[in-house]
Short mmCIF file of C-alpha atoms and ligand atoms in Angstrom, two decimals:
data_model
loop_
_atom_site.label_atom_id
_atom_site.label_comp_id
_atom_site.label_asym_id
_atom_site.label_seq_id
_atom_site.Cartn_x
_atom_site.Cartn_y
_atom_site.Cartn_z
CA UNK A 1 62.34 273.25 10.93
CA UNK A 2 64.18 271.61 8.03
CA UNK A 3 65.16 267.97 8.47
CA UNK A 4 68.60 267.31 9.96
CA UNK A 5 70.94 266.18 7.22
CA UNK A 6 73.19 263.31 8.30
CA UNK A 7 76.75 264.41 7.53
CA UNK A 8 80.20 262.87 7.82
CA UNK A 9 83.14 265.22 8.38
CA UNK A 10 86.60 264.23 7.15
CA UNK A 11 89.62 265.88 8.76
CA UNK A 12 93.39 265.63 8.94
CA UNK A 13 94.37 268.45 11.25
CA UNK A 14 93.26 271.11 13.67
CA UNK A 15 89.56 270.85 12.86
CA UNK A 16 88.57 274.47 13.31
CA UNK A 17 86.06 274.13 10.47
CA UNK A 18 84.67 271.03 12.18
CA UNK A 19 84.33 273.15 15.31
CA UNK A 20 82.47 275.86 13.37
CA UNK A 21 80.05 273.23 12.08
CA UNK A 22 79.53 271.81 15.59
CA UNK A 23 78.91 275.32 16.93
CA UNK A 24 76.44 276.16 14.15
CA UNK A 25 74.49 272.96 14.90
CA UNK A 26 74.48 273.81 18.63
CA UNK A 27 73.30 277.34 17.83
CA UNK A 28 70.49 275.81 15.73
CA UNK A 29 71.47 277.67 12.59
CA UNK A 30 72.52 274.46 10.86
CA UNK A 31 70.08 271.61 10.39
CA UNK A 32 72.59 268.80 10.30
CA UNK A 33 73.69 265.88 12.46
CA UNK A 34 77.33 264.77 12.49
CA UNK A 35 77.11 260.98 12.22
CA UNK A 36 80.86 260.41 12.13
CA UNK A 37 84.18 262.26 12.02
CA UNK A 38 86.82 260.40 10.02
CA UNK A 39 90.52 261.24 10.18
CA UNK A 40 93.42 259.80 8.22
CA UNK A 41 95.71 260.83 11.10
CA UNK A 42 95.48 259.42 14.62
CA UNK A 43 96.92 262.61 16.14
CA UNK A 44 94.63 265.08 14.36
CA UNK A 45 93.65 267.77 16.84
CA UNK A 46 90.14 267.77 15.42
CA UNK A 47 89.55 264.29 16.90
CA UNK A 48 89.75 265.76 20.39
CA UNK A 49 87.17 268.39 19.44
CA UNK A 50 84.88 265.63 18.13
CA UNK A 51 85.27 263.53 21.27
CA UNK A 52 84.61 266.52 23.50
CA UNK A 53 81.24 266.79 21.80
CA UNK A 54 80.70 263.02 22.07
CA UNK A 55 80.75 262.53 18.32
CA UNK A 56 81.58 259.18 16.84
CA UNK A 57 85.13 259.14 15.42
CA UNK A 58 87.07 256.77 13.18
CA UNK A 59 90.75 256.86 12.27
CA UNK A 60 91.49 255.25 8.93
CA UNK A 61 95.25 255.06 8.46
CA UNK A 62 96.25 254.89 4.78
CA UNK A 63 99.17 252.62 5.72
CA UNK A 64 96.83 249.66 6.01
CA UNK A 65 95.66 249.88 2.39
CA UNK A 66 97.26 248.76 -0.88
CA UNK A 67 95.83 251.59 -3.02
CA UNK A 68 94.02 254.91 -2.90
CA UNK A 69 90.91 253.18 -4.21
CA UNK A 70 90.98 250.56 -1.43
CA UNK A 71 91.37 253.30 1.16
CA UNK A 72 88.53 255.34 -0.29
CA UNK A 73 86.28 252.29 -0.46
CA UNK A 74 86.86 251.66 3.24
CA UNK A 75 85.98 255.27 4.11
CA UNK A 76 82.88 255.17 1.90
CA UNK A 77 81.76 252.00 3.68
CA UNK A 78 82.07 253.71 7.07
CA UNK A 79 80.09 256.69 5.82
CA UNK A 80 77.38 254.53 4.30
CA UNK A 81 77.14 252.35 7.38
CA UNK A 82 76.52 255.50 9.43
CA UNK A 83 73.85 256.68 7.02
CA UNK A 84 75.81 259.73 5.89
CA UNK A 85 74.13 261.67 3.09
CA UNK A 86 76.56 264.59 2.70
CA UNK A 87 80.35 264.31 3.02
CA UNK A 88 82.10 267.41 4.34
CA UNK A 89 85.83 267.69 3.73
CA UNK A 90 87.25 269.96 6.41
CA UNK A 91 90.99 270.07 5.97
CA UNK A 92 91.15 266.46 4.78
CA UNK A 93 94.56 266.37 3.13
CA UNK A 94 93.97 263.58 0.62
CA UNK A 95 92.77 263.59 -2.96
CA UNK A 96 89.64 261.53 -3.48
CA UNK A 97 89.64 258.84 -6.15
CA UNK A 98 86.73 258.42 -8.62
CA UNK A 99 85.55 255.49 -6.44
CA UNK A 100 84.76 257.96 -3.68
CA UNK A 101 83.43 260.76 -5.90
CA UNK A 102 81.05 258.40 -7.73
CA UNK A 103 79.63 257.02 -4.48
CA UNK A 104 78.72 260.51 -3.30
CA UNK A 105 78.21 262.36 -6.57
CA UNK A 106 77.39 266.06 -5.89
CA UNK A 107 77.18 265.16 -2.21
CA UNK A 108 80.77 265.96 -1.23
CA UNK A 109 81.75 269.49 -0.24
CA UNK A 110 85.23 270.91 0.23
CA UNK A 111 86.53 274.20 1.56
CA UNK A 112 89.54 275.83 -0.01
CA UNK A 113 91.42 278.87 1.34
CA UNK A 114 91.50 280.88 -1.91
CA UNK A 115 89.10 282.32 -4.44
CA UNK A 116 88.89 279.43 -6.87
CA UNK A 117 89.64 278.98 -9.70
CA UNK A 118 92.63 281.12 -8.64
CA UNK A 119 95.24 279.27 -6.60
CA UNK A 120 94.19 275.62 -6.44
CA UNK A 121 96.45 273.21 -4.56
CA UNK A 122 98.52 273.67 -1.42
CA UNK A 123 99.95 276.68 0.52
CA UNK A 124 97.68 278.92 -1.47
CA UNK A 125 97.76 281.83 0.97
CA UNK A 126 101.52 282.08 0.31
CA UNK A 127 100.93 281.84 -3.44
CA UNK A 128 98.28 284.59 -3.30
CA UNK A 129 100.69 286.87 -1.41
CA UNK A 130 103.52 286.16 -3.83
CA UNK A 131 101.22 286.93 -6.74
CA UNK A 132 100.38 290.33 -5.25
CA UNK A 133 96.58 290.00 -5.30
CA UNK A 134 94.54 292.71 -3.52
CA UNK A 135 91.86 290.24 -2.44
CA UNK A 136 91.82 286.60 -1.55
CA UNK A 137 89.30 284.52 0.34
CA UNK A 138 87.77 281.10 0.52
CA UNK A 139 85.53 278.85 -1.52
CA UNK A 140 83.14 276.02 -0.69
CA UNK A 141 82.58 273.80 -3.70
CA UNK A 142 81.24 270.39 -4.62
CA UNK A 143 83.98 267.87 -5.27
CA UNK A 144 84.46 266.32 -8.69
CA UNK A 145 87.27 264.19 -10.09
CA UNK A 146 89.67 267.15 -10.46
CA UNK A 147 91.41 268.77 -7.50
CA UNK A 148 89.73 272.04 -6.30
CA UNK A 149 87.78 272.19 -9.54
CA UNK A 150 84.13 271.32 -8.78
CA UNK A 151 81.06 273.60 -8.93
CA UNK A 152 81.29 276.60 -6.59
CA UNK A 153 78.65 277.02 -3.86
CA UNK A 154 79.76 280.05 -1.85
CA UNK A 155 82.80 282.31 -1.57
CA UNK A 156 83.98 284.97 0.89
CA UNK A 157 86.43 287.72 -0.05
CA UNK A 158 89.02 289.26 2.26
CA UNK A 159 91.43 292.12 1.59
CA UNK A 160 95.17 291.50 1.35
CA UNK A 161 97.31 294.18 3.00
CA UNK A 162 100.87 295.24 2.24
CA UNK A 163 102.12 294.06 5.64
CA UNK A 164 100.41 290.65 5.49
CA UNK A 165 102.36 287.45 5.84
CA UNK A 166 101.19 283.88 5.34
CA UNK A 167 100.08 283.63 8.98
CA UNK A 168 98.03 286.82 9.05
CA UNK A 169 96.34 286.13 5.72
CA UNK A 170 95.61 282.52 6.70
CA UNK A 171 93.94 283.70 9.91
CA UNK A 172 91.83 286.32 8.10
CA UNK A 173 90.65 283.76 5.57
CA UNK A 174 90.00 281.09 8.21
CA UNK A 175 87.61 283.40 10.08
CA UNK A 176 85.49 283.59 6.95
CA UNK A 177 85.76 279.83 6.32
CA UNK A 178 84.04 279.34 9.65
CA UNK A 179 81.14 281.50 8.47
CA UNK A 180 80.60 280.16 4.98
CA UNK A 181 81.03 276.40 5.53
CA UNK A 182 78.04 276.02 7.88
CA UNK A 183 76.06 278.26 5.53
CA UNK A 184 76.84 276.07 2.50
CA UNK A 185 75.75 272.98 4.40
CA UNK A 186 72.56 274.73 5.51
CA UNK A 187 71.74 275.63 1.89
CA UNK A 188 72.10 271.93 1.08
CA UNK A 189 69.91 271.02 4.07
CA UNK A 190 67.22 273.36 2.81
CA UNK A 191 67.32 271.61 -0.57
CA UNK A 192 68.26 274.85 -2.32
CA UNK A 193 71.38 273.72 -4.20
CA UNK A 194 71.09 272.37 -7.75
CA UNK A 195 74.15 271.44 -9.77
CA UNK A 196 73.69 272.24 -13.45
CA UNK A 197 76.88 271.60 -15.39
CA UNK A 198 79.61 273.75 -13.83
CA UNK A 199 77.14 275.90 -11.94
CA UNK A 200 75.37 275.57 -8.63
CA UNK A 201 71.94 277.17 -8.85
CA UNK A 202 70.58 278.34 -5.50
CA UNK A 203 66.86 278.79 -4.86
CA UNK A 204 65.45 282.04 -3.43
CA UNK A 205 68.59 284.18 -3.52
CA UNK A 206 68.54 287.90 -2.95
CA UNK A 207 71.06 290.11 -4.76
CA UNK A 208 72.87 293.16 -3.47
CA UNK A 209 74.58 295.26 -6.11
CA UNK A 210 76.26 297.44 -3.50
CA UNK A 211 78.58 294.58 -2.55
CA UNK A 212 81.52 296.02 -4.51
CA UNK A 213 84.98 295.79 -2.94
CA UNK A 214 87.90 297.98 -3.94
CA UNK A 215 91.37 297.57 -2.53
CA UNK A 216 93.17 299.91 -1.93
CA UNK A 217 90.07 301.95 -1.18
CA UNK A 218 89.16 304.91 -3.45
C1 GRF B 301 91.49 275.22 5.97
O1 GRF B 301 92.24 276.33 5.64
C2 GRF B 301 90.77 274.68 4.75
O2 GRF B 301 90.43 275.69 3.85
C3 GRF B 301 91.80 273.78 4.14
O3 GRF B 301 92.45 273.17 5.24
C4 GRF B 301 92.34 274.02 6.39
C5 GRF B 301 91.71 273.21 7.47
O4 GRF B 301 91.70 273.86 8.68
N1 GRF B 301 91.18 272.85 3.24
P1 GRF B 301 90.95 273.21 9.93
O5 GRF B 301 91.50 271.80 10.12
O6 GRF B 301 89.49 273.22 9.65
O7 GRF B 301 91.32 274.10 11.08
#
């Protein structure tokens, strides 16, 4: 068995991705240990999920800090104190400052509910619908100094249907988020991810040329 990577999960909301990570660890398909769950919001639903699984939690309220950098430094200190090696952003609704990114260079992952580089930013399911795309999906990427811009690790594609609304598309994408986030972390745990410039090279990949998607179908 691969070693268990010590991770810290940062949340702001419902924490369904956190739950997927917890479940993957329990199912022994993810060789990681959640050392701490940090939230910037005291009422984040994900905190209850963490507590239910007896995980260590910390709420760091931005109100107590004079600057973004001071806030980030405090979070980094918590993570380092807990021995966190990989930082997992799971619906953490704050931009990270260079202070944070430098401390965990190529060791911070984020999940985004669109096929980056299309639709960075917020409410991207709505933007994808308004744009009329036939496919959307989700992306796990390493975090760099630009928002939703870092090297891409894994993506999942979902179809967009004529009768979709923001809620239905969000739910379809979220289901896939829960599959690819634990997988991305497992690839890291296995030491298979190598960042080279903009690209993430992955050791021992198989390819499948039949994975073509057409929407509407032929
Ligand atoms: C997800 O859609 C994720 O892609 C985005 O924020 C949402 C978090 O959901 N970054 P949850 O808190 O994991 O349920």
